[in-house]
Short mmCIF file of N, CA and C in Angstrom, two decimals:
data_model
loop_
_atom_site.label_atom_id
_atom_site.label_comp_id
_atom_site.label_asym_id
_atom_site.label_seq_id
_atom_site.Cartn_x
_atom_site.Cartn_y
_atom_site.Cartn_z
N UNK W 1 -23.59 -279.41 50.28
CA UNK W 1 -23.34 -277.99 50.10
C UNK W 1 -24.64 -277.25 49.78
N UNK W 2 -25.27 -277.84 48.90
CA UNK W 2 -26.65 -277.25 48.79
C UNK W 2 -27.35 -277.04 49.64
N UNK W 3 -27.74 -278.29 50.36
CA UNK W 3 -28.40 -278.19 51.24
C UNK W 3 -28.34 -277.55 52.74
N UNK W 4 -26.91 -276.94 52.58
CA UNK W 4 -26.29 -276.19 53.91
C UNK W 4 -26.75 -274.95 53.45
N UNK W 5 -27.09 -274.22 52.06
CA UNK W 5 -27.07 -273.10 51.65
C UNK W 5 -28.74 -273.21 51.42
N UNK W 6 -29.40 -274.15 51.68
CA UNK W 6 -31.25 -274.09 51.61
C UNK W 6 -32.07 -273.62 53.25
N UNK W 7 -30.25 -274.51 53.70
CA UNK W 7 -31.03 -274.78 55.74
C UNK W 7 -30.62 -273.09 56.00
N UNK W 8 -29.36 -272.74 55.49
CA UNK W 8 -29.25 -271.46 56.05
C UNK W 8 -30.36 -270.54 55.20
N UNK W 9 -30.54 -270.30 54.50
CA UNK W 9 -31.80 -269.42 54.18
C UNK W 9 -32.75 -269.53 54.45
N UNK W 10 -33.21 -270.67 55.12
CA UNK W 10 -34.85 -271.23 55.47
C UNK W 10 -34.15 -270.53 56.86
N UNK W 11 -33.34 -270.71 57.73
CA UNK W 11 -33.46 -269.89 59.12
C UNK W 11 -33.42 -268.25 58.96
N UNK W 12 -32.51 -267.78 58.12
CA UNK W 12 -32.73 -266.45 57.81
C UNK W 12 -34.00 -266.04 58.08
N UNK W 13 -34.53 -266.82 56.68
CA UNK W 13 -36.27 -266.24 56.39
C UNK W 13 -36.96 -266.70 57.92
N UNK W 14 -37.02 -267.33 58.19
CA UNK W 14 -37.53 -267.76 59.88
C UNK W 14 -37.01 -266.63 60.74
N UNK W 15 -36.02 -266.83 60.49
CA UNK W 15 -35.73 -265.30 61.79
C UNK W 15 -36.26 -263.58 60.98
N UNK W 16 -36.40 -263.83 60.56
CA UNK W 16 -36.79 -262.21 60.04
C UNK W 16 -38.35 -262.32 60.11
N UNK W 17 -39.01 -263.27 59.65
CA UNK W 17 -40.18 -263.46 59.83
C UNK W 17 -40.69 -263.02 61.41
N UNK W 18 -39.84 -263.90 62.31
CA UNK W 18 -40.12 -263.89 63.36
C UNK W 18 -40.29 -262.84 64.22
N UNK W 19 -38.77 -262.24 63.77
CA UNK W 19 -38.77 -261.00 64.21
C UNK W 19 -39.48 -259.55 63.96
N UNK W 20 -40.33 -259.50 62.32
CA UNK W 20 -41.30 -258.72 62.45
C UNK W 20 -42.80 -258.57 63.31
N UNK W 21 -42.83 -260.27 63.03
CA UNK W 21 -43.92 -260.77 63.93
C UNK W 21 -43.72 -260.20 65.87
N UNK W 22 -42.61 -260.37 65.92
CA UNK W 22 -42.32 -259.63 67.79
C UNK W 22 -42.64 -258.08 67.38
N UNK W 23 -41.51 -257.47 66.38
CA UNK W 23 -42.26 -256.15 66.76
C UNK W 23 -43.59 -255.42 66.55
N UNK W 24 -44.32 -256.41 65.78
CA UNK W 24 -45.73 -256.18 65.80
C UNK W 24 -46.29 -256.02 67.21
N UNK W 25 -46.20 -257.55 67.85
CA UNK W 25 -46.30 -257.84 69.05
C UNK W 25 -46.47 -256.75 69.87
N UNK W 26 -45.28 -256.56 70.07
CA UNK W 26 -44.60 -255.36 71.06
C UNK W 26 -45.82 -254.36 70.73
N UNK W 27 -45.83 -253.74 69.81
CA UNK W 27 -46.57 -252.52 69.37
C UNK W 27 -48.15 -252.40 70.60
N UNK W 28 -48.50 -250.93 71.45
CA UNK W 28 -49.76 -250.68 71.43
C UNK W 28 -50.48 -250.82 70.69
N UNK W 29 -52.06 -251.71 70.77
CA UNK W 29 -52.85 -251.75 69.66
C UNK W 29 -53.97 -251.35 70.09
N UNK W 30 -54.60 -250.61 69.30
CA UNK W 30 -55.44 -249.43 69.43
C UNK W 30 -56.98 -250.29 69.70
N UNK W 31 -57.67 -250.06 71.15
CA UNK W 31 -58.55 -250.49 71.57
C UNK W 31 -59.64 -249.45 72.34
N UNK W 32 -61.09 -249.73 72.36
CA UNK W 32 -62.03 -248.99 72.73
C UNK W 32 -62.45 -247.78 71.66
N UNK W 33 -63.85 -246.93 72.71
CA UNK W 33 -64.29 -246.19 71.82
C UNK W 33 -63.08 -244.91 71.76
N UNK W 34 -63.82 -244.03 70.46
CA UNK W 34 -62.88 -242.64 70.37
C UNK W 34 -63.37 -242.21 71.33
N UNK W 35 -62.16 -240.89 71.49
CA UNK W 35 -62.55 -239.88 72.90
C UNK W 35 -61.65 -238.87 71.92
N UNK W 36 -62.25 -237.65 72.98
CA UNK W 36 -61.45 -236.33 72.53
C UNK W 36 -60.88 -235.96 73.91
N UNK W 37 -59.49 -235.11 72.87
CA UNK W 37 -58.46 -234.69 74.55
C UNK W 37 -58.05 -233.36 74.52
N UNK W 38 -58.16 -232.44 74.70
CA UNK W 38 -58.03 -231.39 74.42
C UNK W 38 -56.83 -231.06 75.34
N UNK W 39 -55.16 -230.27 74.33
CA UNK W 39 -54.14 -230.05 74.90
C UNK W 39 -53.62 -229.13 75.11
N UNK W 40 -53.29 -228.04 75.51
CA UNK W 40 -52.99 -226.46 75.66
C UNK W 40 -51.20 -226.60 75.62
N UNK W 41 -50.45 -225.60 74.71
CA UNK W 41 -49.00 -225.51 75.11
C UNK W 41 -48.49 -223.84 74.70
N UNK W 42 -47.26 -223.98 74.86
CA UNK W 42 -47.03 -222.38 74.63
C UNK W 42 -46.88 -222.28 73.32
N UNK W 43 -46.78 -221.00 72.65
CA UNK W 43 -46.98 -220.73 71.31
C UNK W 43 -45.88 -221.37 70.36
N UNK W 44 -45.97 -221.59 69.29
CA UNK W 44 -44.43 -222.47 68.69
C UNK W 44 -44.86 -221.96 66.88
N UNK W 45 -44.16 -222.07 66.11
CA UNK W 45 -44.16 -221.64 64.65
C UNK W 45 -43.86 -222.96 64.18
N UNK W 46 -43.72 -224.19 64.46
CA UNK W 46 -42.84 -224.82 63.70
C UNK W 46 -43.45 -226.35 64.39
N UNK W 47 -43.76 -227.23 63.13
CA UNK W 47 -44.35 -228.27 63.76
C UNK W 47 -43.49 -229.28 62.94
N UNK W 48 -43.46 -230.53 63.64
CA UNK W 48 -43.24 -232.01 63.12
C UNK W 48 -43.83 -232.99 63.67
N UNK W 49 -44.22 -234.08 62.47
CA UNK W 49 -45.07 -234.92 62.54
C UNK W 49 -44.25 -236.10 62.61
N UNK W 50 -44.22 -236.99 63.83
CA UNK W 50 -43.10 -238.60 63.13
C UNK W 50 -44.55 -239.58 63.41
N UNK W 51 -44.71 -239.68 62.04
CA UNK W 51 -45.74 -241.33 62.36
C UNK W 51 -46.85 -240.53 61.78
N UNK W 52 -47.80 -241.42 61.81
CA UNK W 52 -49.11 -241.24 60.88
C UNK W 52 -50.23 -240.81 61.69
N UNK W 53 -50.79 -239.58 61.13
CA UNK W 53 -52.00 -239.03 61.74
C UNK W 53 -52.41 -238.31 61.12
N UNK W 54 -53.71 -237.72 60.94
CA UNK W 54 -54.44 -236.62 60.29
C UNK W 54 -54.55 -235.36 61.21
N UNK W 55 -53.71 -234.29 60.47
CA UNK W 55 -53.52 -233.15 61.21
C UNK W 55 -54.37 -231.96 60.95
N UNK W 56 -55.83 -231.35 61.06
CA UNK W 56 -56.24 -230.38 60.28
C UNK W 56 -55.51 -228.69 61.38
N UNK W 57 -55.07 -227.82 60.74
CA UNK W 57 -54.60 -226.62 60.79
C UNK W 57 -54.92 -225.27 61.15
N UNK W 58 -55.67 -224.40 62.32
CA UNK W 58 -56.55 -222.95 61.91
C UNK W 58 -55.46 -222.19 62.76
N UNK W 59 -54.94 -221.35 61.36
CA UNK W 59 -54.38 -220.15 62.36
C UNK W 59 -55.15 -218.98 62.78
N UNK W 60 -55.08 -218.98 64.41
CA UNK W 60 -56.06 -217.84 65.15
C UNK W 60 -55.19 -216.83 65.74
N UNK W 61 -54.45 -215.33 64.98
CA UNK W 61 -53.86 -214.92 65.56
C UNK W 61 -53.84 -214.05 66.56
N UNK W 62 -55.15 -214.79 67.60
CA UNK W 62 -55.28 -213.81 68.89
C UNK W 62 -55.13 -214.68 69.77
N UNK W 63 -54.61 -216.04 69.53
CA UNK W 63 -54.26 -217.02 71.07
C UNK W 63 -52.56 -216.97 71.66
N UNK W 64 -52.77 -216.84 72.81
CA UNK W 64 -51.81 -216.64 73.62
C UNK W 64 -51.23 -218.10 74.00
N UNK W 65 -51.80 -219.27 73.92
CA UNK W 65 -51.20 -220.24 73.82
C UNK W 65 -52.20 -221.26 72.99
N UNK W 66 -51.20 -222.24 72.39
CA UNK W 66 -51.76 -223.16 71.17
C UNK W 66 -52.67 -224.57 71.63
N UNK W 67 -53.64 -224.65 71.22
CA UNK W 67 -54.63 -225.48 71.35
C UNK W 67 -54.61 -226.58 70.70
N UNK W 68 -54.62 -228.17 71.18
CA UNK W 68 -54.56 -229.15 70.75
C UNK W 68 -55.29 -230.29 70.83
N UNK W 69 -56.54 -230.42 70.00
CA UNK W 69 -57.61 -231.09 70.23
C UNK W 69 -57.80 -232.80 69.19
N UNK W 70 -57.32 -233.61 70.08
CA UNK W 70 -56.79 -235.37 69.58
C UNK W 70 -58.08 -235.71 69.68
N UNK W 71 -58.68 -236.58 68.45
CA UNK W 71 -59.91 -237.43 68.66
C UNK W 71 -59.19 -239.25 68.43
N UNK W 72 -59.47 -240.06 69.28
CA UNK W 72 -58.40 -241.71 69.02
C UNK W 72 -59.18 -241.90 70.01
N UNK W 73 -58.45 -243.24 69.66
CA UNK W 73 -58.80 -244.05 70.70
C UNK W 73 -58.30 -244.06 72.13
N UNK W 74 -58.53 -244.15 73.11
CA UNK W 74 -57.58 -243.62 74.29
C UNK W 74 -56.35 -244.49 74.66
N UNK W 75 -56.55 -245.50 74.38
CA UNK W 75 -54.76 -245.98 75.08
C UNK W 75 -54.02 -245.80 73.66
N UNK W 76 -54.29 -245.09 72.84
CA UNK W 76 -53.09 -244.79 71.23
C UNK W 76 -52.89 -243.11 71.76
N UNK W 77 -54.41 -242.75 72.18
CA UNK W 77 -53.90 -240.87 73.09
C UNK W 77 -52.81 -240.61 73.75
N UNK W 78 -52.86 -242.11 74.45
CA UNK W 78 -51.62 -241.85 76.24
C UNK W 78 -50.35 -241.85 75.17
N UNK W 79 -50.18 -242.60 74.33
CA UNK W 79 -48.72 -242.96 73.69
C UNK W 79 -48.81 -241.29 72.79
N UNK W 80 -49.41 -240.50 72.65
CA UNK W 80 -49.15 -239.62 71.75
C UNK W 80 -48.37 -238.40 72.52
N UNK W 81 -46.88 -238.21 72.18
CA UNK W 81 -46.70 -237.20 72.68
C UNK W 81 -46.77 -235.65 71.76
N UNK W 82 -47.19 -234.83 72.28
CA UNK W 82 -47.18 -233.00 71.94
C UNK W 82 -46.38 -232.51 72.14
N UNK W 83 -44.85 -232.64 72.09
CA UNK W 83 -43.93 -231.95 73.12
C UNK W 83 -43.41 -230.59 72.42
N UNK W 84 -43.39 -229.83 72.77
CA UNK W 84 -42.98 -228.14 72.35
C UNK W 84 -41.31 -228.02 72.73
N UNK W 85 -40.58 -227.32 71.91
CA UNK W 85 -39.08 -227.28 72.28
C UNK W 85 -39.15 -226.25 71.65
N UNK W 86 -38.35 -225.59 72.30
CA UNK W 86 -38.06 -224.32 71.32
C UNK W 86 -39.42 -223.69 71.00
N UNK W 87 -38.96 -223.35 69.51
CA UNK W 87 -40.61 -222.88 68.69
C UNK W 87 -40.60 -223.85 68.30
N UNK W 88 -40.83 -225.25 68.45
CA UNK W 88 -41.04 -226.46 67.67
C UNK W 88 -41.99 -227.66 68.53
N UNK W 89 -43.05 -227.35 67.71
CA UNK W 89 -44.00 -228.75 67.91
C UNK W 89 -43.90 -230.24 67.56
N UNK W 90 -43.29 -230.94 68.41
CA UNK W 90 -42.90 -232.44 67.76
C UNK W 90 -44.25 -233.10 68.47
N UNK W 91 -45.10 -233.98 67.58
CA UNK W 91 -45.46 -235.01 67.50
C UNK W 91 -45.41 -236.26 66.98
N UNK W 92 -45.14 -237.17 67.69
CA UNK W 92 -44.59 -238.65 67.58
C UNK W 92 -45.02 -239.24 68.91
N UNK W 93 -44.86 -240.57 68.81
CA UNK W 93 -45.75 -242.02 70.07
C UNK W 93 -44.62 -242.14 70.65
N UNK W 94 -44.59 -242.31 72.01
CA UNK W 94 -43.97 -242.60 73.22
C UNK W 94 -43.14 -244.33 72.49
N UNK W 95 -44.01 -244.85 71.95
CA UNK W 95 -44.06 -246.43 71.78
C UNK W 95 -44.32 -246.86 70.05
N UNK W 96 -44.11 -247.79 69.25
CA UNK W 96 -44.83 -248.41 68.49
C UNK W 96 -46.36 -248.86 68.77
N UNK W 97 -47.18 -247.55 68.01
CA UNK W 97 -48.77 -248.20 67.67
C UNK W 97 -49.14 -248.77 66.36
N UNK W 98 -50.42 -249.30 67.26
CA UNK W 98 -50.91 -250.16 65.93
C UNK W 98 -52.71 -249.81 65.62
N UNK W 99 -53.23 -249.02 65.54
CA UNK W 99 -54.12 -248.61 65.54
C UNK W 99 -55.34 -249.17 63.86
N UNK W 100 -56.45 -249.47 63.80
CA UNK W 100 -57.15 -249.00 62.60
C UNK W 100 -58.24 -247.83 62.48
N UNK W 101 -58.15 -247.02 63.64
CA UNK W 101 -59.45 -246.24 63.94
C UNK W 101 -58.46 -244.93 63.56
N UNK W 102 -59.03 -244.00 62.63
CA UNK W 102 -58.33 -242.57 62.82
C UNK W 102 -57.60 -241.96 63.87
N UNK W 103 -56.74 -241.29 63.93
CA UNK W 103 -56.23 -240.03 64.66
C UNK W 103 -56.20 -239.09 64.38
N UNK W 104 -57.50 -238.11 64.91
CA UNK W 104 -57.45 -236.76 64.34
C UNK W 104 -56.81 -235.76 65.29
N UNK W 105 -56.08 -234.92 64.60
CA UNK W 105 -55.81 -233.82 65.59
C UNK W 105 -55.84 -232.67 65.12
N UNK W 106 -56.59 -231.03 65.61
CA UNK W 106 -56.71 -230.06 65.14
C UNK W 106 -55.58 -229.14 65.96
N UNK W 107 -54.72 -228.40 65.27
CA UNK W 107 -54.29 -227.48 66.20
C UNK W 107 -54.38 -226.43 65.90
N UNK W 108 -54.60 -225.47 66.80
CA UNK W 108 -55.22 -223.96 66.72
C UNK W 108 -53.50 -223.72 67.34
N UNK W 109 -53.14 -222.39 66.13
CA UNK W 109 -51.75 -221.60 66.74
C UNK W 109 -51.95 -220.15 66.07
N UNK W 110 -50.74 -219.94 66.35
CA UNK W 110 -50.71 -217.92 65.72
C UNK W 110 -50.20 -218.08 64.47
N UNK W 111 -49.11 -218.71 64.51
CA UNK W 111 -48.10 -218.12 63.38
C UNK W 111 -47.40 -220.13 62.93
N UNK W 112 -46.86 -220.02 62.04
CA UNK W 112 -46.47 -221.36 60.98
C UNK W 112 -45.13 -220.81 60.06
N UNK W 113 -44.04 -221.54 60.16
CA UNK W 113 -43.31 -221.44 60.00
C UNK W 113 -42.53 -222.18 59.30
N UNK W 114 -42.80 -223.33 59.98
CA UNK W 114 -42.20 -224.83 59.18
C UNK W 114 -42.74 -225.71 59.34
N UNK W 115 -43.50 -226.56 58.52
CA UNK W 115 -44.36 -227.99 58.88
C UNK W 115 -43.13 -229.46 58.29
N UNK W 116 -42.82 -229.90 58.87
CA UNK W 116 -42.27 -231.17 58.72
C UNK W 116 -43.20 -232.29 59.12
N UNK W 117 -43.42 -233.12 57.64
CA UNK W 117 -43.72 -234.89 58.20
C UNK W 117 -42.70 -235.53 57.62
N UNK W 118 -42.34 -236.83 58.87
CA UNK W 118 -41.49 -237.67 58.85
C UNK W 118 -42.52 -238.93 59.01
N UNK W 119 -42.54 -239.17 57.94
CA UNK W 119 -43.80 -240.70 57.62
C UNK W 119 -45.17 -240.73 56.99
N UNK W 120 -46.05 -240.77 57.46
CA UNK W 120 -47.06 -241.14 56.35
C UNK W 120 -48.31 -240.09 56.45
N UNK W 121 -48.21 -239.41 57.79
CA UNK W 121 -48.96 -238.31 58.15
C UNK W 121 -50.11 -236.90 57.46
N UNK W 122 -51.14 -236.80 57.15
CA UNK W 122 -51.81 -236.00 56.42
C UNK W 122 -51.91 -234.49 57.15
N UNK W 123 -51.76 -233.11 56.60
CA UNK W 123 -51.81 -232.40 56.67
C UNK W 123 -52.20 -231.38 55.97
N UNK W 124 -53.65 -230.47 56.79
CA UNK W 124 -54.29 -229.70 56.09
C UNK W 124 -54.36 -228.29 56.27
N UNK W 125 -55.08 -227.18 56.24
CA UNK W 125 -55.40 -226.15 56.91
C UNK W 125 -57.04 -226.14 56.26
N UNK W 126 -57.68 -225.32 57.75
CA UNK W 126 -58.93 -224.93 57.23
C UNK W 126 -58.78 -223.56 57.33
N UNK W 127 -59.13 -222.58 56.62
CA UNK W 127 -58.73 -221.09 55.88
C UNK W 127 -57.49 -221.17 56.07
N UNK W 128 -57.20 -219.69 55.61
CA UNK W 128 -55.50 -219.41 54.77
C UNK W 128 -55.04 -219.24 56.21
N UNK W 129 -53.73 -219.28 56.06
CA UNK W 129 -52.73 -219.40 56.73
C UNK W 129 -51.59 -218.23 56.29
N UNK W 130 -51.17 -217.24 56.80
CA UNK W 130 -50.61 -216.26 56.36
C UNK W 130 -49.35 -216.10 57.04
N UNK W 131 -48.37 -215.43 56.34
CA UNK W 131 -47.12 -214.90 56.93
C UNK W 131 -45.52 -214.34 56.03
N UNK W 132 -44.87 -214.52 56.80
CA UNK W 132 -43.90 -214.06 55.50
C UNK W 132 -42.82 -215.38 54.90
N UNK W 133 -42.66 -216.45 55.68
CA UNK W 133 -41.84 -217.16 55.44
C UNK W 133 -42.09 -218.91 55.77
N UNK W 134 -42.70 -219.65 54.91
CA UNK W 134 -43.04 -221.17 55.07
C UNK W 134 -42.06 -221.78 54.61
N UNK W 135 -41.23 -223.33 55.01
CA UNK W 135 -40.77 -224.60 54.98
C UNK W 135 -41.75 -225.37 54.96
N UNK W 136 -42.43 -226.25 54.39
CA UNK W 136 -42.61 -227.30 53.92
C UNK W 136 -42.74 -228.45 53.56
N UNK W 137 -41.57 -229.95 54.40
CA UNK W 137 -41.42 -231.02 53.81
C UNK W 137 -42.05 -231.93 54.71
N UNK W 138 -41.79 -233.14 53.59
CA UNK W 138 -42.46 -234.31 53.24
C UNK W 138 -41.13 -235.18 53.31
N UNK W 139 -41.00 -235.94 54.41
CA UNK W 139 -40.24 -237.66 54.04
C UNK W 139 -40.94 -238.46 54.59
N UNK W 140 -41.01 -238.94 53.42
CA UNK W 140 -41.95 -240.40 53.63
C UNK W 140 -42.96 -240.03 52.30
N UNK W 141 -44.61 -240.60 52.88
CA UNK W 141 -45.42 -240.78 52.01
C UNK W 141 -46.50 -240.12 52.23
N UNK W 142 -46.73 -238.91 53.55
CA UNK W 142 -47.47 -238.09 54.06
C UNK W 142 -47.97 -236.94 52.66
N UNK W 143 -49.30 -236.05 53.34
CA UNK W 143 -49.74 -235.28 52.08
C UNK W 143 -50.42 -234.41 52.95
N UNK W 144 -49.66 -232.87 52.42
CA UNK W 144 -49.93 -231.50 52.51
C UNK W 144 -51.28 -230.66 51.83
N UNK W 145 -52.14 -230.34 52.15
CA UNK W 145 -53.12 -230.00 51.62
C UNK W 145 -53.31 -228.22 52.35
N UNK W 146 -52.63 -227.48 51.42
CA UNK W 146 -52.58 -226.00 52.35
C UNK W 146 -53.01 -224.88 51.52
N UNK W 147 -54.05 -224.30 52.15
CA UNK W 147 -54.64 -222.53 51.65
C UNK W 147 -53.57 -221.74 52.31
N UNK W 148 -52.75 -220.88 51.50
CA UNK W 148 -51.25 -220.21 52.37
C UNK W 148 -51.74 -219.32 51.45
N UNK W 149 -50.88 -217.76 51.95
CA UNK W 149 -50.50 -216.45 51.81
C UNK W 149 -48.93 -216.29 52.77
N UNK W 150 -48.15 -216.41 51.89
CA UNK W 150 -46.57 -215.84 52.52
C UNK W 150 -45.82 -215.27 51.55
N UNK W 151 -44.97 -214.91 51.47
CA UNK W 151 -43.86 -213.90 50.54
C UNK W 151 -43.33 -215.26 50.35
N UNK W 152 -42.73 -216.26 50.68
CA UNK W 152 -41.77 -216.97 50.54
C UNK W 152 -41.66 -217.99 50.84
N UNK W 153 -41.91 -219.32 49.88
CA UNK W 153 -41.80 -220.67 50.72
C UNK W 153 -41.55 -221.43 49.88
N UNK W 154 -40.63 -222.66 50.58
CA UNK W 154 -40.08 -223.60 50.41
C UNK W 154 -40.45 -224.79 50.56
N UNK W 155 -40.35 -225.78 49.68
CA UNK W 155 -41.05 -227.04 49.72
C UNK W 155 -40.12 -227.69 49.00
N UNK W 156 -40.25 -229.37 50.18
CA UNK W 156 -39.66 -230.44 49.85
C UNK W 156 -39.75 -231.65 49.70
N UNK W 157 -40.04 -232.51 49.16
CA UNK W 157 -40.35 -234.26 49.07
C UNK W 157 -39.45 -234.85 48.71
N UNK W 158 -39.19 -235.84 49.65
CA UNK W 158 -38.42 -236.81 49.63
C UNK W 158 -38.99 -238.52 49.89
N UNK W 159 -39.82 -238.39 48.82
CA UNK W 159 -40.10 -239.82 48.67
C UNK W 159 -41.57 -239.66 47.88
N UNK W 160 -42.97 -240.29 48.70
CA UNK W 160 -44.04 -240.38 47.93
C UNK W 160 -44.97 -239.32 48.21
N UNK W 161 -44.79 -238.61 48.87
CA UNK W 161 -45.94 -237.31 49.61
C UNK W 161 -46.21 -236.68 48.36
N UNK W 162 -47.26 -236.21 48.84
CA UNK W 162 -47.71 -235.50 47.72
C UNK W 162 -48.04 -233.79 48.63
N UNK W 163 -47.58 -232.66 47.77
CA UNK W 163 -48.42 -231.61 48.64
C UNK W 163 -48.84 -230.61 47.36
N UNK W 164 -50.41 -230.06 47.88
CA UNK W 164 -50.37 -229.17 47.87
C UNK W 164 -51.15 -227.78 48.24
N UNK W 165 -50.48 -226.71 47.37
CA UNK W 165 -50.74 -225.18 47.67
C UNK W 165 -51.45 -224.55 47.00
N UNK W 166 -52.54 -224.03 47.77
CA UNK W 166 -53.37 -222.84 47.18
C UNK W 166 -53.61 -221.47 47.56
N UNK W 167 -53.31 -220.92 47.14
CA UNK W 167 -53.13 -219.51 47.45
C UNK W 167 -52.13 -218.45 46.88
N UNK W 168 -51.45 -217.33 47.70
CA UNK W 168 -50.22 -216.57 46.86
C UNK W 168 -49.22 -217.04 47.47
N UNK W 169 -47.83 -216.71 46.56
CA UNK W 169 -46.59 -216.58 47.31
C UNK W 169 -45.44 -215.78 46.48
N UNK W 170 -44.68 -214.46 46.93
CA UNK W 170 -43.71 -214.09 45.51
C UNK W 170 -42.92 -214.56 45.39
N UNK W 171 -42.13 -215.96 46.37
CA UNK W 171 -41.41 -217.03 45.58
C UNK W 171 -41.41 -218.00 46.09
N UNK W 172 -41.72 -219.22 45.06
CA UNK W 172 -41.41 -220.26 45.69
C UNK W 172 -40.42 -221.21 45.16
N UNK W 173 -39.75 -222.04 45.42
CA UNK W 173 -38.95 -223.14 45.75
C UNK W 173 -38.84 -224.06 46.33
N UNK W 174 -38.73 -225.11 45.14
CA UNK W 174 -39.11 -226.65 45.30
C UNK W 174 -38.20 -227.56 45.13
N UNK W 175 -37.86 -228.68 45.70
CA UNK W 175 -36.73 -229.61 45.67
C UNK W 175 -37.68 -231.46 45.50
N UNK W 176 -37.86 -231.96 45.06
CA UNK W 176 -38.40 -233.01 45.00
C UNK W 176 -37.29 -234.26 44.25
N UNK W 177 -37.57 -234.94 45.85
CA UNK W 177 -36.49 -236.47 45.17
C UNK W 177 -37.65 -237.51 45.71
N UNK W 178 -38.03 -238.56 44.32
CA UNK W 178 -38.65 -239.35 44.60
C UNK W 178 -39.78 -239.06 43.92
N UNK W 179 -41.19 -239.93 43.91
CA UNK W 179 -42.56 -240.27 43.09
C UNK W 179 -43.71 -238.93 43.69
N UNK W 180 -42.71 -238.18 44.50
CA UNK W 180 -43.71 -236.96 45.08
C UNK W 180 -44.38 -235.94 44.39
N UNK W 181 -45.00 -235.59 44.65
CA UNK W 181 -46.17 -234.41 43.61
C UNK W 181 -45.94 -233.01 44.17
N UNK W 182 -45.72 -231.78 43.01
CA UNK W 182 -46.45 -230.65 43.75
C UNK W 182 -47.07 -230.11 42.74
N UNK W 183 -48.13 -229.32 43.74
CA UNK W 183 -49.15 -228.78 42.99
C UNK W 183 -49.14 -227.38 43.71
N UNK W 184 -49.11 -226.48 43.12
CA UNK W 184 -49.19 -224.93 43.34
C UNK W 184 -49.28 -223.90 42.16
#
């Protein structure tokens, strides 16, 4: 009896083992030198991040469409998709990567509305960022680093992210579940 209850846990642990080990496998792994890619789309207020990357921020409010400039490695570039819906910027990988070399990406837009990361993702702005109405969140373990001016914004963590805000706002509101930080 024991030993039926040692053999079955030694295969458990073997199969789970195993099976992280495949989806490693599976995963694109990030090879060659960096390159830069420069991406053009139509204007959007509203971005999301799924997966890990360093995002720096400039709002330029005289572009007619939004500018998207990736520095990586190139076969982790091809897996990166930009896709625009709506007013909404989703970025996330075609595939599981596996990268150790940075992913930088700058995007130049008009207007900001709602920044969502879903995972481990860094996000900044270089100068203020202005408007009347910001959203905010964090799931996962990603970190917000933002110079803002808006009447009104909302911020959320749900897990380890940390964000924060410098600048004005005449209200804000905060919801935090989990080891997350804000600073404003």
């Amino acid at each position: 009896m024991i030993n039926t209850k040692i053999t079955s846990i030694a295969l458990i642990s073997l199969g789970l083992l195993y099976s992280s080990c495949t989806r490693n496998a599976l995963c694109v792994k990030g090879k060659g030198d960096r390159i830069t890619e420069i991406r053009t789309t139509d204007t959007f207020s509203e971005i999301t991040l799924e997966g890990s990357a360093d995002i720096l921020l400039i709002q330029d409010p005289d572009i007619n469409e939004a500018q998207i400039e990736i520095k990586g490695q190139e076969n982790i570039i091809e897996e990166l998709r930009t896709d625009v819906q709506g007013d909404e910027l989703i970025i996330d990988f075609k595939h599981c990567v596996n990268y150790q070399r940075a992913l930088d990406i700058t995007i130049r837009t008009n207007d900001l509305n709602r920044i969502d990361i879903k995972g481990s993702g860094d996000i900044r702005t270089l100068g203020e960022f202005q408007g009347t109405n910001l959203s905010a969140n964090i799931d996962g373990s990603g970190d917000m680093d933002m110079q803002i001016k808006y009447q009104n914004i909302e911020v959320g963590i749900d897990g380890s992210g940390d964000i924060d805000l410098d600048g004005s706002s005449d209200r804000l509101e905060a919801h935090i579940k989990g080891s997350g930080d804000l600073k404003a």
